[in-house]
PDB file of C-alpha atoms in Angstrom:
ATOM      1  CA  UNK A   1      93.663  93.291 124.338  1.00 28.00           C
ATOM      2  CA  UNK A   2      96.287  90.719 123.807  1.00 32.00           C
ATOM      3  CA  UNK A   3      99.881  90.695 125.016  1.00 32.00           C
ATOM      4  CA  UNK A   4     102.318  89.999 121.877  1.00 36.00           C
ATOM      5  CA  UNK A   5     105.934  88.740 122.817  1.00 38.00           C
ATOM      6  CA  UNK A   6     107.987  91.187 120.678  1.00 40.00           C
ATOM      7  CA  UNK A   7     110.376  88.698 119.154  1.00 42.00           C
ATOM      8  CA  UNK A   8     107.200  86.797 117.982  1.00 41.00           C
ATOM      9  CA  UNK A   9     104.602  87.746 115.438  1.00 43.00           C
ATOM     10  CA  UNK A  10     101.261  86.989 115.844  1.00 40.00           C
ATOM     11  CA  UNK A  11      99.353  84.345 113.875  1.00 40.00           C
ATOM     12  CA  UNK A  12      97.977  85.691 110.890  1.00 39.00           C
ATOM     13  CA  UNK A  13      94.164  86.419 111.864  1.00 35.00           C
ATOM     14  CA  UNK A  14      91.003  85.040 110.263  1.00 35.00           C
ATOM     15  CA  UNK A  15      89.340  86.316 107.061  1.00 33.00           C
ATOM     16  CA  UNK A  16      87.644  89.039 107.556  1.00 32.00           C
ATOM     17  CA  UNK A  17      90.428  90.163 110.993  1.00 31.00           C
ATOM     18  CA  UNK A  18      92.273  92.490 108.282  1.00 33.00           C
ATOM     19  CA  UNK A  19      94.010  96.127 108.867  1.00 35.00           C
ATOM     20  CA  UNK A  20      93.480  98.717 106.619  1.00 34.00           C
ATOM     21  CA  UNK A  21      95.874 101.588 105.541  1.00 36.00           C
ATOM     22  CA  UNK A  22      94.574 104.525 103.569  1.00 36.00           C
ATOM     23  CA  UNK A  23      96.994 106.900 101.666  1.00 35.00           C
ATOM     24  CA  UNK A  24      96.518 109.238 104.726  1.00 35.00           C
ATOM     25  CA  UNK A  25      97.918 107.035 107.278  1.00 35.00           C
ATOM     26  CA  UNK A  26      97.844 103.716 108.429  1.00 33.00           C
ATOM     27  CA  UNK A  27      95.000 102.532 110.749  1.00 33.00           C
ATOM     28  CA  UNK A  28      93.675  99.105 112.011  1.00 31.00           C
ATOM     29  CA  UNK A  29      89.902  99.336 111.656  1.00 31.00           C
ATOM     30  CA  UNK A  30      87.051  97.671 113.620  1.00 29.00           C
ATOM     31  CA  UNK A  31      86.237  94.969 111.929  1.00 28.00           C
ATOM     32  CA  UNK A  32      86.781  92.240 114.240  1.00 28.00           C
ATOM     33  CA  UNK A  33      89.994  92.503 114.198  1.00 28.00           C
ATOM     34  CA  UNK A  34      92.264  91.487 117.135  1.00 31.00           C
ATOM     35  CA  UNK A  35      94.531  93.760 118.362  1.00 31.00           C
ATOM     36  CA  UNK A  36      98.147  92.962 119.316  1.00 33.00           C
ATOM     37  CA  UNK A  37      99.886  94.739 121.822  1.00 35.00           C
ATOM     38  CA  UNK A  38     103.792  94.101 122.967  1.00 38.00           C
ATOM     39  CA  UNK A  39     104.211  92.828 126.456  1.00 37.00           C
ATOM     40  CA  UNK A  40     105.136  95.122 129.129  1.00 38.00           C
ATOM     41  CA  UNK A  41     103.800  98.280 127.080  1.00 45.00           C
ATOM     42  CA  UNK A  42     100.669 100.294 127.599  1.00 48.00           C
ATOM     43  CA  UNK A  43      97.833 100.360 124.923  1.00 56.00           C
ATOM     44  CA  UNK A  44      97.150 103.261 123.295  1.00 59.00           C
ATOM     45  CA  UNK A  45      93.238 104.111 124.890  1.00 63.00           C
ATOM     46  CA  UNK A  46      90.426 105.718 122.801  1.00 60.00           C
ATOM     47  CA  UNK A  47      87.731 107.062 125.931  1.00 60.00           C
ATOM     48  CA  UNK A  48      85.243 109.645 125.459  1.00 65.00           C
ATOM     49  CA  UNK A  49      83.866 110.598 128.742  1.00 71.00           C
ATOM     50  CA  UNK A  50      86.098 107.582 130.773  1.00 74.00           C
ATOM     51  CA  UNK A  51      84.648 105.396 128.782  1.00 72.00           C
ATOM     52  CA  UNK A  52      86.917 103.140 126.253  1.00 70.00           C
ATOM     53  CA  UNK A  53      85.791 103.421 122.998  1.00 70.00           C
ATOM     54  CA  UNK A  54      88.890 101.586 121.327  1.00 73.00           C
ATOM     55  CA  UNK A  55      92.153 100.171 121.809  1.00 73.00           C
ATOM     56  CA  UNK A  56      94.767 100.193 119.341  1.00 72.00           C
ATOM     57  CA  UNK A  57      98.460  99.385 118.952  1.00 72.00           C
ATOM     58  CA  UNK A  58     101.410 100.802 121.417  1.00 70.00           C
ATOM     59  CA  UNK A  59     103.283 101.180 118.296  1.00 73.00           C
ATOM     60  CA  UNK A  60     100.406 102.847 116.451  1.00 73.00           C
ATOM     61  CA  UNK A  61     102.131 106.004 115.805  1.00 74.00           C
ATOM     62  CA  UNK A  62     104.645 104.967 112.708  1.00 83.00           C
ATOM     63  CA  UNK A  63     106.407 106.083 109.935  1.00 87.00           C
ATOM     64  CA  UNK A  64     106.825 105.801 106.151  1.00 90.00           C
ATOM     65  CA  UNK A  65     108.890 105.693 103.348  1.00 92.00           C
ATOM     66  CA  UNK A  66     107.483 106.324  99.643  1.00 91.00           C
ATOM     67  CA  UNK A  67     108.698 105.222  96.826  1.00 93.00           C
ATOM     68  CA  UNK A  68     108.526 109.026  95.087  1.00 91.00           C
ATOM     69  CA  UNK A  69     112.011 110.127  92.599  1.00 89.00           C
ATOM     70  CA  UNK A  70     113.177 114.291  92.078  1.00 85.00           C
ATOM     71  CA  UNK A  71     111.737 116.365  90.598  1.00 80.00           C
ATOM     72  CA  UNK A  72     111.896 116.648  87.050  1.00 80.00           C
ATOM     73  CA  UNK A  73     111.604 112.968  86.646  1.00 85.00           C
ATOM     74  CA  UNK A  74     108.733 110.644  85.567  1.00 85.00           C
ATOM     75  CA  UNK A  75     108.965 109.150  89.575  1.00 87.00           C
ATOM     76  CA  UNK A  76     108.093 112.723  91.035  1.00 85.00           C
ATOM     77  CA  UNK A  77     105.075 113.096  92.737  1.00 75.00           C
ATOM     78  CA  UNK A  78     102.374 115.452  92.783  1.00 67.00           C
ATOM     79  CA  UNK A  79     103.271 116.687  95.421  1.00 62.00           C
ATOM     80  CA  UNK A  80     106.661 117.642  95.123  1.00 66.00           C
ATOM     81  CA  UNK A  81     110.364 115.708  94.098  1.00 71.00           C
ATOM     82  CA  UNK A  82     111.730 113.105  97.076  1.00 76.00           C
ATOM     83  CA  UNK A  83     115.346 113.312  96.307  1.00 74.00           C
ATOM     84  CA  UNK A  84     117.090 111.549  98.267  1.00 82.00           C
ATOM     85  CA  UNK A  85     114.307 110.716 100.349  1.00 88.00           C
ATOM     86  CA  UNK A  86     112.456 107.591  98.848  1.00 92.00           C
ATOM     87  CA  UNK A  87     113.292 103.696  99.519  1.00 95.00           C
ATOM     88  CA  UNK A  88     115.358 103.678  97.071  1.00 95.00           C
ATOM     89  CA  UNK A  89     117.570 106.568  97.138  1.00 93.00           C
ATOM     90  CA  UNK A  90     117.958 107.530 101.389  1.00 94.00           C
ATOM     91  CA  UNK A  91     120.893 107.747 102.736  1.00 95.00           C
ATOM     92  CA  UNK A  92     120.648 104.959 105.425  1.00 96.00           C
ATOM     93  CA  UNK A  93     123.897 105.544 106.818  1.00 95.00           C
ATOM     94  CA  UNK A  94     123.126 109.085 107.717  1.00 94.00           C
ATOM     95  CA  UNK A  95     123.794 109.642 111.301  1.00 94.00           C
ATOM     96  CA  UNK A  96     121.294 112.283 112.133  1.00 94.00           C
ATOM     97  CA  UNK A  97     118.720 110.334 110.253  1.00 93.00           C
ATOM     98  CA  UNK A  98     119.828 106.907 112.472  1.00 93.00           C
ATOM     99  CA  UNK A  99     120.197 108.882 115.808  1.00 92.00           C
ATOM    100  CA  UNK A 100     116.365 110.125 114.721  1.00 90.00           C
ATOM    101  CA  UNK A 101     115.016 106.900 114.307  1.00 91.00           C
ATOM    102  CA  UNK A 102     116.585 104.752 117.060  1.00 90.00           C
ATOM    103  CA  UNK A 103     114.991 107.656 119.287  1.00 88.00           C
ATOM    104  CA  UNK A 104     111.839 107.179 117.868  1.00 84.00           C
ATOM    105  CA  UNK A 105     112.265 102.894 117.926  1.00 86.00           C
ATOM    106  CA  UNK A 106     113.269 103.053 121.239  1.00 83.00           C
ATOM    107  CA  UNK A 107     109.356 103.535 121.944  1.00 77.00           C
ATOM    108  CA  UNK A 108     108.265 100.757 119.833  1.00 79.00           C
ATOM    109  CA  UNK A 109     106.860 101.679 115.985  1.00 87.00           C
ATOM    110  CA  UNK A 110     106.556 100.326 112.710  1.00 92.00           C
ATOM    111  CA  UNK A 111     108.280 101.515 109.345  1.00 94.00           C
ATOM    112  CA  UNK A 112     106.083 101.220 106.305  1.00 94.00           C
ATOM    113  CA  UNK A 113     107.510 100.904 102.906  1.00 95.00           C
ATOM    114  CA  UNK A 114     105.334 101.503 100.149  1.00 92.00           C
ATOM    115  CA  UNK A 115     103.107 104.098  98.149  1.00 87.00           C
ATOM    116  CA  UNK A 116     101.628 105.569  95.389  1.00 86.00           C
ATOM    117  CA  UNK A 117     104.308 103.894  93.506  1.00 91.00           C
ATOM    118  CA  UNK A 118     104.334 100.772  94.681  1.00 92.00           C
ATOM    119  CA  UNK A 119     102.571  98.779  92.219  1.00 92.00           C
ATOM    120  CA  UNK A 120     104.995  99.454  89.285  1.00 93.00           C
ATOM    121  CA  UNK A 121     107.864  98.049  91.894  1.00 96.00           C
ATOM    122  CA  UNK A 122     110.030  95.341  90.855  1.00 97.00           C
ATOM    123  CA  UNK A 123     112.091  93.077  92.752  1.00 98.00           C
ATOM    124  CA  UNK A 124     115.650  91.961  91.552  1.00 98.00           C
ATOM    125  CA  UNK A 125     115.075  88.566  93.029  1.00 98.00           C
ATOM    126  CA  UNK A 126     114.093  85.373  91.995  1.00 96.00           C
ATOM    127  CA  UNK A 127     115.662  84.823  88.710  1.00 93.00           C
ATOM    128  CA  UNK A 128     114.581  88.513  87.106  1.00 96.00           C
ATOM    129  CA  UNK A 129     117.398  90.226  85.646  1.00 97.00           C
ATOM    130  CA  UNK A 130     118.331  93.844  86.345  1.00 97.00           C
ATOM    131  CA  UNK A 131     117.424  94.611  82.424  1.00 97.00           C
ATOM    132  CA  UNK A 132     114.193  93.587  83.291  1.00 97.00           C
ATOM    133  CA  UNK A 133     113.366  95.206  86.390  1.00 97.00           C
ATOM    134  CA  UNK A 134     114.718  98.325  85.322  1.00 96.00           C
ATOM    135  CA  UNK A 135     112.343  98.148  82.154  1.00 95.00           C
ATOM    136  CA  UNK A 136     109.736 100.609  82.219  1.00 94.00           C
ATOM    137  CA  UNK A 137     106.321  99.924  84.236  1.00 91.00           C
ATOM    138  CA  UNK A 138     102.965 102.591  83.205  1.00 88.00           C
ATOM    139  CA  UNK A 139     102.185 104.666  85.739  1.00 88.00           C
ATOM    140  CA  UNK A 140      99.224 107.667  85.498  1.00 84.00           C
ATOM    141  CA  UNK A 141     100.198 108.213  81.565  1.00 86.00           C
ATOM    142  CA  UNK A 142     103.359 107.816  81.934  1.00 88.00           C
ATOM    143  CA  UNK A 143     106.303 105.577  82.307  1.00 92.00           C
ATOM    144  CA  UNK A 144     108.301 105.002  85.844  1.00 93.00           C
ATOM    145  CA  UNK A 145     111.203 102.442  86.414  1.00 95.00           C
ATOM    146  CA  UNK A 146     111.420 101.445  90.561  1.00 95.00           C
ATOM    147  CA  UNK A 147     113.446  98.254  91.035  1.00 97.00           C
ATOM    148  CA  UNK A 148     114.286  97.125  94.016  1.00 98.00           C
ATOM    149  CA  UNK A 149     117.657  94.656  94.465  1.00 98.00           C
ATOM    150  CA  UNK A 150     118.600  92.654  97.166  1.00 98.00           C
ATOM    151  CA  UNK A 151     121.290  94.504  98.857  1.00 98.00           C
ATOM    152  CA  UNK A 152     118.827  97.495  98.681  1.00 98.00           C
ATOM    153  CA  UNK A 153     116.250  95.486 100.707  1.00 98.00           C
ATOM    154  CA  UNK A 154     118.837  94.132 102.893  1.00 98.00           C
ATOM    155  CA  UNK A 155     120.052  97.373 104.066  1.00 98.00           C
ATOM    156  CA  UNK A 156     116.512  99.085 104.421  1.00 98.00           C
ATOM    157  CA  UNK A 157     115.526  96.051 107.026  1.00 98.00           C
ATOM    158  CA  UNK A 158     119.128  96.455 108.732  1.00 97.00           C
ATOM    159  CA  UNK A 159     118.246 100.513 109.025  1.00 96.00           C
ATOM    160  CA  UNK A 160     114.999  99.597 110.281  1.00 95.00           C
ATOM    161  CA  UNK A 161     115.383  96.560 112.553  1.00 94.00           C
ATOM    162  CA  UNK A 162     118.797  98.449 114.182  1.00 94.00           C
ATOM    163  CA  UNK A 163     116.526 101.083 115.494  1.00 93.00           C
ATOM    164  CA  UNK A 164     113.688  98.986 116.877  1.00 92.00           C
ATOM    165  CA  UNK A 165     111.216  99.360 114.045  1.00 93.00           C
ATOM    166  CA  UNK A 166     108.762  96.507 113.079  1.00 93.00           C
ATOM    167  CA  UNK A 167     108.433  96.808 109.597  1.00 95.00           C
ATOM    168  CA  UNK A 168     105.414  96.642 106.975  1.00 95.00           C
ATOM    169  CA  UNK A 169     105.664  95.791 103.524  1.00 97.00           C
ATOM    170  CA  UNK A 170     103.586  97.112 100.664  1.00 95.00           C
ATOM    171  CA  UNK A 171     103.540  94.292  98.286  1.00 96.00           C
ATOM    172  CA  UNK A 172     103.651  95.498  94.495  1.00 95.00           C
ATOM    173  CA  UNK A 173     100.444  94.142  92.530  1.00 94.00           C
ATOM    174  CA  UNK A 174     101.568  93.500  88.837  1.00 92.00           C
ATOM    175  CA  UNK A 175      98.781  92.772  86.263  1.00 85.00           C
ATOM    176  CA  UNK A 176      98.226  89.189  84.885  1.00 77.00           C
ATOM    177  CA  UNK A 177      98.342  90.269  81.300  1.00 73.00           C
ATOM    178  CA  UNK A 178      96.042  86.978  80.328  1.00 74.00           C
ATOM    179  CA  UNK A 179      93.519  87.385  82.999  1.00 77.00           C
ATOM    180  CA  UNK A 180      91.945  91.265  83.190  1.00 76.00           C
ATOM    181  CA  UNK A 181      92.215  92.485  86.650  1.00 83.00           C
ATOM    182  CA  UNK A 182      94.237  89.848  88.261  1.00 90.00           C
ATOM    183  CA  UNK A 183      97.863  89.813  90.144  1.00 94.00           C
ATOM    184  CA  UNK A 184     100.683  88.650  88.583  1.00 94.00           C
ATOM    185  CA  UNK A 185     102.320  86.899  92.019  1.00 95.00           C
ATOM    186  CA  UNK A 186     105.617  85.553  90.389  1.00 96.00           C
ATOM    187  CA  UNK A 187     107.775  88.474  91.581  1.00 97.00           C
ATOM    188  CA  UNK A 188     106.123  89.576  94.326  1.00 97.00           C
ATOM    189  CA  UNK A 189     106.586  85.434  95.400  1.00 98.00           C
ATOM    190  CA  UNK A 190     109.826  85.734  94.663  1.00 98.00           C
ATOM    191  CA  UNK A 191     110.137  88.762  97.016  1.00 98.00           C
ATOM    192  CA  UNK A 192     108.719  86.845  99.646  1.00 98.00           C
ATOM    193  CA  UNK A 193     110.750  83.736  99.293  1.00 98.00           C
ATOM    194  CA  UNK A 194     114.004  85.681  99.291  1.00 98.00           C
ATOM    195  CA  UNK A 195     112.792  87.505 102.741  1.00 98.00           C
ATOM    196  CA  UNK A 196     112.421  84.031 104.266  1.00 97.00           C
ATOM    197  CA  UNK A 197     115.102  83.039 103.247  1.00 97.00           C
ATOM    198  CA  UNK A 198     117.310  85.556 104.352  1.00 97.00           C
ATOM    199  CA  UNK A 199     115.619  85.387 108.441  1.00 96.00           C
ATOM    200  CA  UNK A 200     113.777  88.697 107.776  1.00 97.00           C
ATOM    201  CA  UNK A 201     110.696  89.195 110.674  1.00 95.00           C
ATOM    202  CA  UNK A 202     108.181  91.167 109.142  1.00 96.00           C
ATOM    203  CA  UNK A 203     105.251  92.853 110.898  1.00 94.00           C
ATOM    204  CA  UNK A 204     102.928  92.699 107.623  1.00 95.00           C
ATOM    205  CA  UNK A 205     102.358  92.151 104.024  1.00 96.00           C
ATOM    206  CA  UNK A 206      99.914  94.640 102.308  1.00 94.00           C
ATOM    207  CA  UNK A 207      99.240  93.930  98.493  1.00 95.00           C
ATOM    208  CA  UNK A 208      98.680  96.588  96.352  1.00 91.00           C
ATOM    209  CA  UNK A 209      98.322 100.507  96.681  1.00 89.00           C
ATOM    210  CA  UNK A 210      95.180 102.526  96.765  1.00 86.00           C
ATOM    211  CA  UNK A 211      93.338  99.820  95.107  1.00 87.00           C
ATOM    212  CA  UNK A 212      89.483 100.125  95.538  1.00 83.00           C
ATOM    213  CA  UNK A 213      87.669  98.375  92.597  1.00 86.00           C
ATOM    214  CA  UNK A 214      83.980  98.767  91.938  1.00 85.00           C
ATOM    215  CA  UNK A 215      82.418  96.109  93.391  1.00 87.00           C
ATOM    216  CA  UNK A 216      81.083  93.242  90.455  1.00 88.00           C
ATOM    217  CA  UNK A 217      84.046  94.409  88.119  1.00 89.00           C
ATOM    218  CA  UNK A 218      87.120  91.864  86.967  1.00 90.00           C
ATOM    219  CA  UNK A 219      89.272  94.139  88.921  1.00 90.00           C
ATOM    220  CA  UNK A 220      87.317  93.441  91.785  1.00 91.00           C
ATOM    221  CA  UNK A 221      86.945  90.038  91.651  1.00 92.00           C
ATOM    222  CA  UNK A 222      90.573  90.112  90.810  1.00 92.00           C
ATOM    223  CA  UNK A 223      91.867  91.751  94.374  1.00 93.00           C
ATOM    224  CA  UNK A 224      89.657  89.510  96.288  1.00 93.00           C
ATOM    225  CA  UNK A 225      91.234  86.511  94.557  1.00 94.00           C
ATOM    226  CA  UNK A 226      94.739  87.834  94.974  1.00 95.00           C
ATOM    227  CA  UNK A 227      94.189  88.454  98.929  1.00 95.00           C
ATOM    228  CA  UNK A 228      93.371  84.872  99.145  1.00 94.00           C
ATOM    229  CA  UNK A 229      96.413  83.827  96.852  1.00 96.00           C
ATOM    230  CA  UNK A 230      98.882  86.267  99.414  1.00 96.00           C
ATOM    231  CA  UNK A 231      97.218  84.180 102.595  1.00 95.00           C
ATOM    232  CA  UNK A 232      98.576  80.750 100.566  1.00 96.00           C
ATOM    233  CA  UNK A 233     101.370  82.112  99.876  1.00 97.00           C
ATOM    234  CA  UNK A 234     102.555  83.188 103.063  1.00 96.00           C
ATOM    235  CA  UNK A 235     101.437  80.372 104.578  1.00 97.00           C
ATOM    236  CA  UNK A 236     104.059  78.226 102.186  1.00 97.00           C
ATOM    237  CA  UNK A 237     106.543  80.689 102.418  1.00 97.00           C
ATOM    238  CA  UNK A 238     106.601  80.884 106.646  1.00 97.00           C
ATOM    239  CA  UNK A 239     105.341  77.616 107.461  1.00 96.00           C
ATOM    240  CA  UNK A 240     105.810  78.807 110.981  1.00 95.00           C
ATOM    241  CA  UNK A 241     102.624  80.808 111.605  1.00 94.00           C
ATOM    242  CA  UNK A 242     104.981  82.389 114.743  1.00 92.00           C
ATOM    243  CA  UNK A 243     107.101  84.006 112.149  1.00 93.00           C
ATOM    244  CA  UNK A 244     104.734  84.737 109.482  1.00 96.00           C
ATOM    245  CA  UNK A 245     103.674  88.431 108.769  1.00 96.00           C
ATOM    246  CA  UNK A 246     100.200  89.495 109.357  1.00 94.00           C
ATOM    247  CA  UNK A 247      98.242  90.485 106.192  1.00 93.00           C
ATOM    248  CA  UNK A 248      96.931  93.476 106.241  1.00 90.00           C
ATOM    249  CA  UNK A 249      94.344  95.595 103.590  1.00 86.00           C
ATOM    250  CA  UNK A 250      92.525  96.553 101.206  1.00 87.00           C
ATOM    251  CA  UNK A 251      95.297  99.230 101.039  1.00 82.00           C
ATOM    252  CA  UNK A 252      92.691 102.207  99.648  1.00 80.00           C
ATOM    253  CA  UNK A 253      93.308 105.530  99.138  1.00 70.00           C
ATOM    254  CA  UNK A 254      91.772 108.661 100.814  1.00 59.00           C
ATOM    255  CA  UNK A 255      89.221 109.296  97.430  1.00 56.00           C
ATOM    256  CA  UNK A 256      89.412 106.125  96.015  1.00 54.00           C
ATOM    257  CA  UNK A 257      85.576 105.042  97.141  1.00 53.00           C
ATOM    258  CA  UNK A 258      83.447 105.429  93.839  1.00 55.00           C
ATOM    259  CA  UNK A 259      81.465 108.498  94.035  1.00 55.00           C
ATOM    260  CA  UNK A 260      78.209 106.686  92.999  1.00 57.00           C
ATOM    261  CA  UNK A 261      78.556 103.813  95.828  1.00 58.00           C
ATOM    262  CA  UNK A 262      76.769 104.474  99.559  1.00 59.00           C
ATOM    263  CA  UNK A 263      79.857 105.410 101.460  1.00 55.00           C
ATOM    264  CA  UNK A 264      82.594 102.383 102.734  1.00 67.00           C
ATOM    265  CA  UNK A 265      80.654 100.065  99.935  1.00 78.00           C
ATOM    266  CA  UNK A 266      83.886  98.433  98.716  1.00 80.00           C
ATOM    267  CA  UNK A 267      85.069  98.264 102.288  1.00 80.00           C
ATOM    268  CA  UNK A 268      81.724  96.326 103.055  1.00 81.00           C
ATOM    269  CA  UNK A 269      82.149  94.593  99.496  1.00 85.00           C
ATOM    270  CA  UNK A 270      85.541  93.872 100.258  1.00 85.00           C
ATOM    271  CA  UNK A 271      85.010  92.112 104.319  1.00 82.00           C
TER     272      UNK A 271
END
């Protein structure tokens, strides 16, 4: 276990040293990954028996925002409408809601943004207008519009950052629409560039949202490509490997293993 200075991030690790969040929660997996722990806080201990089994995170225990609309809209999930309750729509000023979280940052913690949405996210930045990012994006057989602008992004970090909260970013994953399979990185660059920019500290970048390809297919191929195109990318975007965001993924969900694959085959695949 290594002791991270909290103002710091660390380095961004070697292929292969990657987190992994499933739709269920987030979760750093062994895969020779190297865990980070803030100085001057405990490690969260994993023993069976007194012996250690695993080490994770002091702020392992986190919380999320989705990117979910009311009901009655084409954003509502399965699961039930999130008025009022997604990134885009909280109150952020609430002070119940602040008092809540600067409780719960006061113990260390991340806030993750992203979600079964978050591929059809757009960012207001870089030179896309607000016609286009409001423009319809597909979405399960049917059409959803989540755009994100820059005063929107500027206040989540504020709400988050106030109250102590590292925060992770689920990076949308647009389609190349000449290359089957493949990101689109132009707005999600642009995304990037405008959080540099602006001094924002990020924990972590994942790209894309419950993404797990069959292994030998163009979409495949495709996420494996764009995971190396994100580590470029961030790497030009915070030069400064002390304030660059770890990557973190494949970002799968809780079924989304194909049924005809030995279990954890993309996973393997995929490291």
């Amino acid at each position: 276990m290594q002791c991270l200075d909290r103002s710091r991030k660390p380095p961004a690790p070697p292929i292969g040293q990657l987190a992994m969040r499933g739709s269920g929660g987030f979760a750093l997996v062994v895969l020779g990954l190297t865990f980070w722990e803030p100085c001057a806080r405990a490690a969260l201990v994993v023993s069976i028996n007194d012996h250690v089994t695993n080490q994770v995170l002091a702020d392992y225990v986190s919380v999320d925002l989705d990117w979910w609309g009311a009901d009655g809209t084409p954003e509502a999930g399965s699961g039930g409408g999130w008025a009022g309750c997604n990134a885009l729509d909280l109150d952020l000023t609430n002070p119940m809601l602040n008092s809540a979280v600067r409780a719960f940052g006061q113990h260390g913690g991340l806030l993750r943004i992203g979600g079964s949405l978050g591929n059809s996210v757009r960012y207001e930045m870089g030179g896309l207008t607000h016609k286009e990012c409001t423009s319809p994006v597909p979405f399960r057989n049917r059409s959803v519009v989540r755009c994100l602008n820059e005063s929107r992004w500027d206040s989540l970090y504020h709400f988050a950052t106030t109250a102590g909260l590292g925060m992770i970013w689920g990076l949308s994953f647009p389609y190349n629409s000449s290359a089957p399979g493949h990101w689109n990185a132009t707005n999600p660059e642009a995304f990037l560039r405008y959080s540099a920019a602006t001094g924002k500290r990020l924990y972590g970048i994942e790209l894309g949202e419950e993404m797990a390809p069959m292994p030998g297919t163009a979409n495949f191929t495709g996420l494996l490509a764009a995971y190396r195109s994100l580590k470029s990318l961030m790497r030009r975007v915070w030069p400064d490997a002390a304030h660059r965001p770890i990557t973190l993924g494949p970002c799968v969900g809780m079924d989304d293993e194909t049924p005809s694959l030995p279990s954890y085959a993309f996973l393997r695949e995929f490291v």
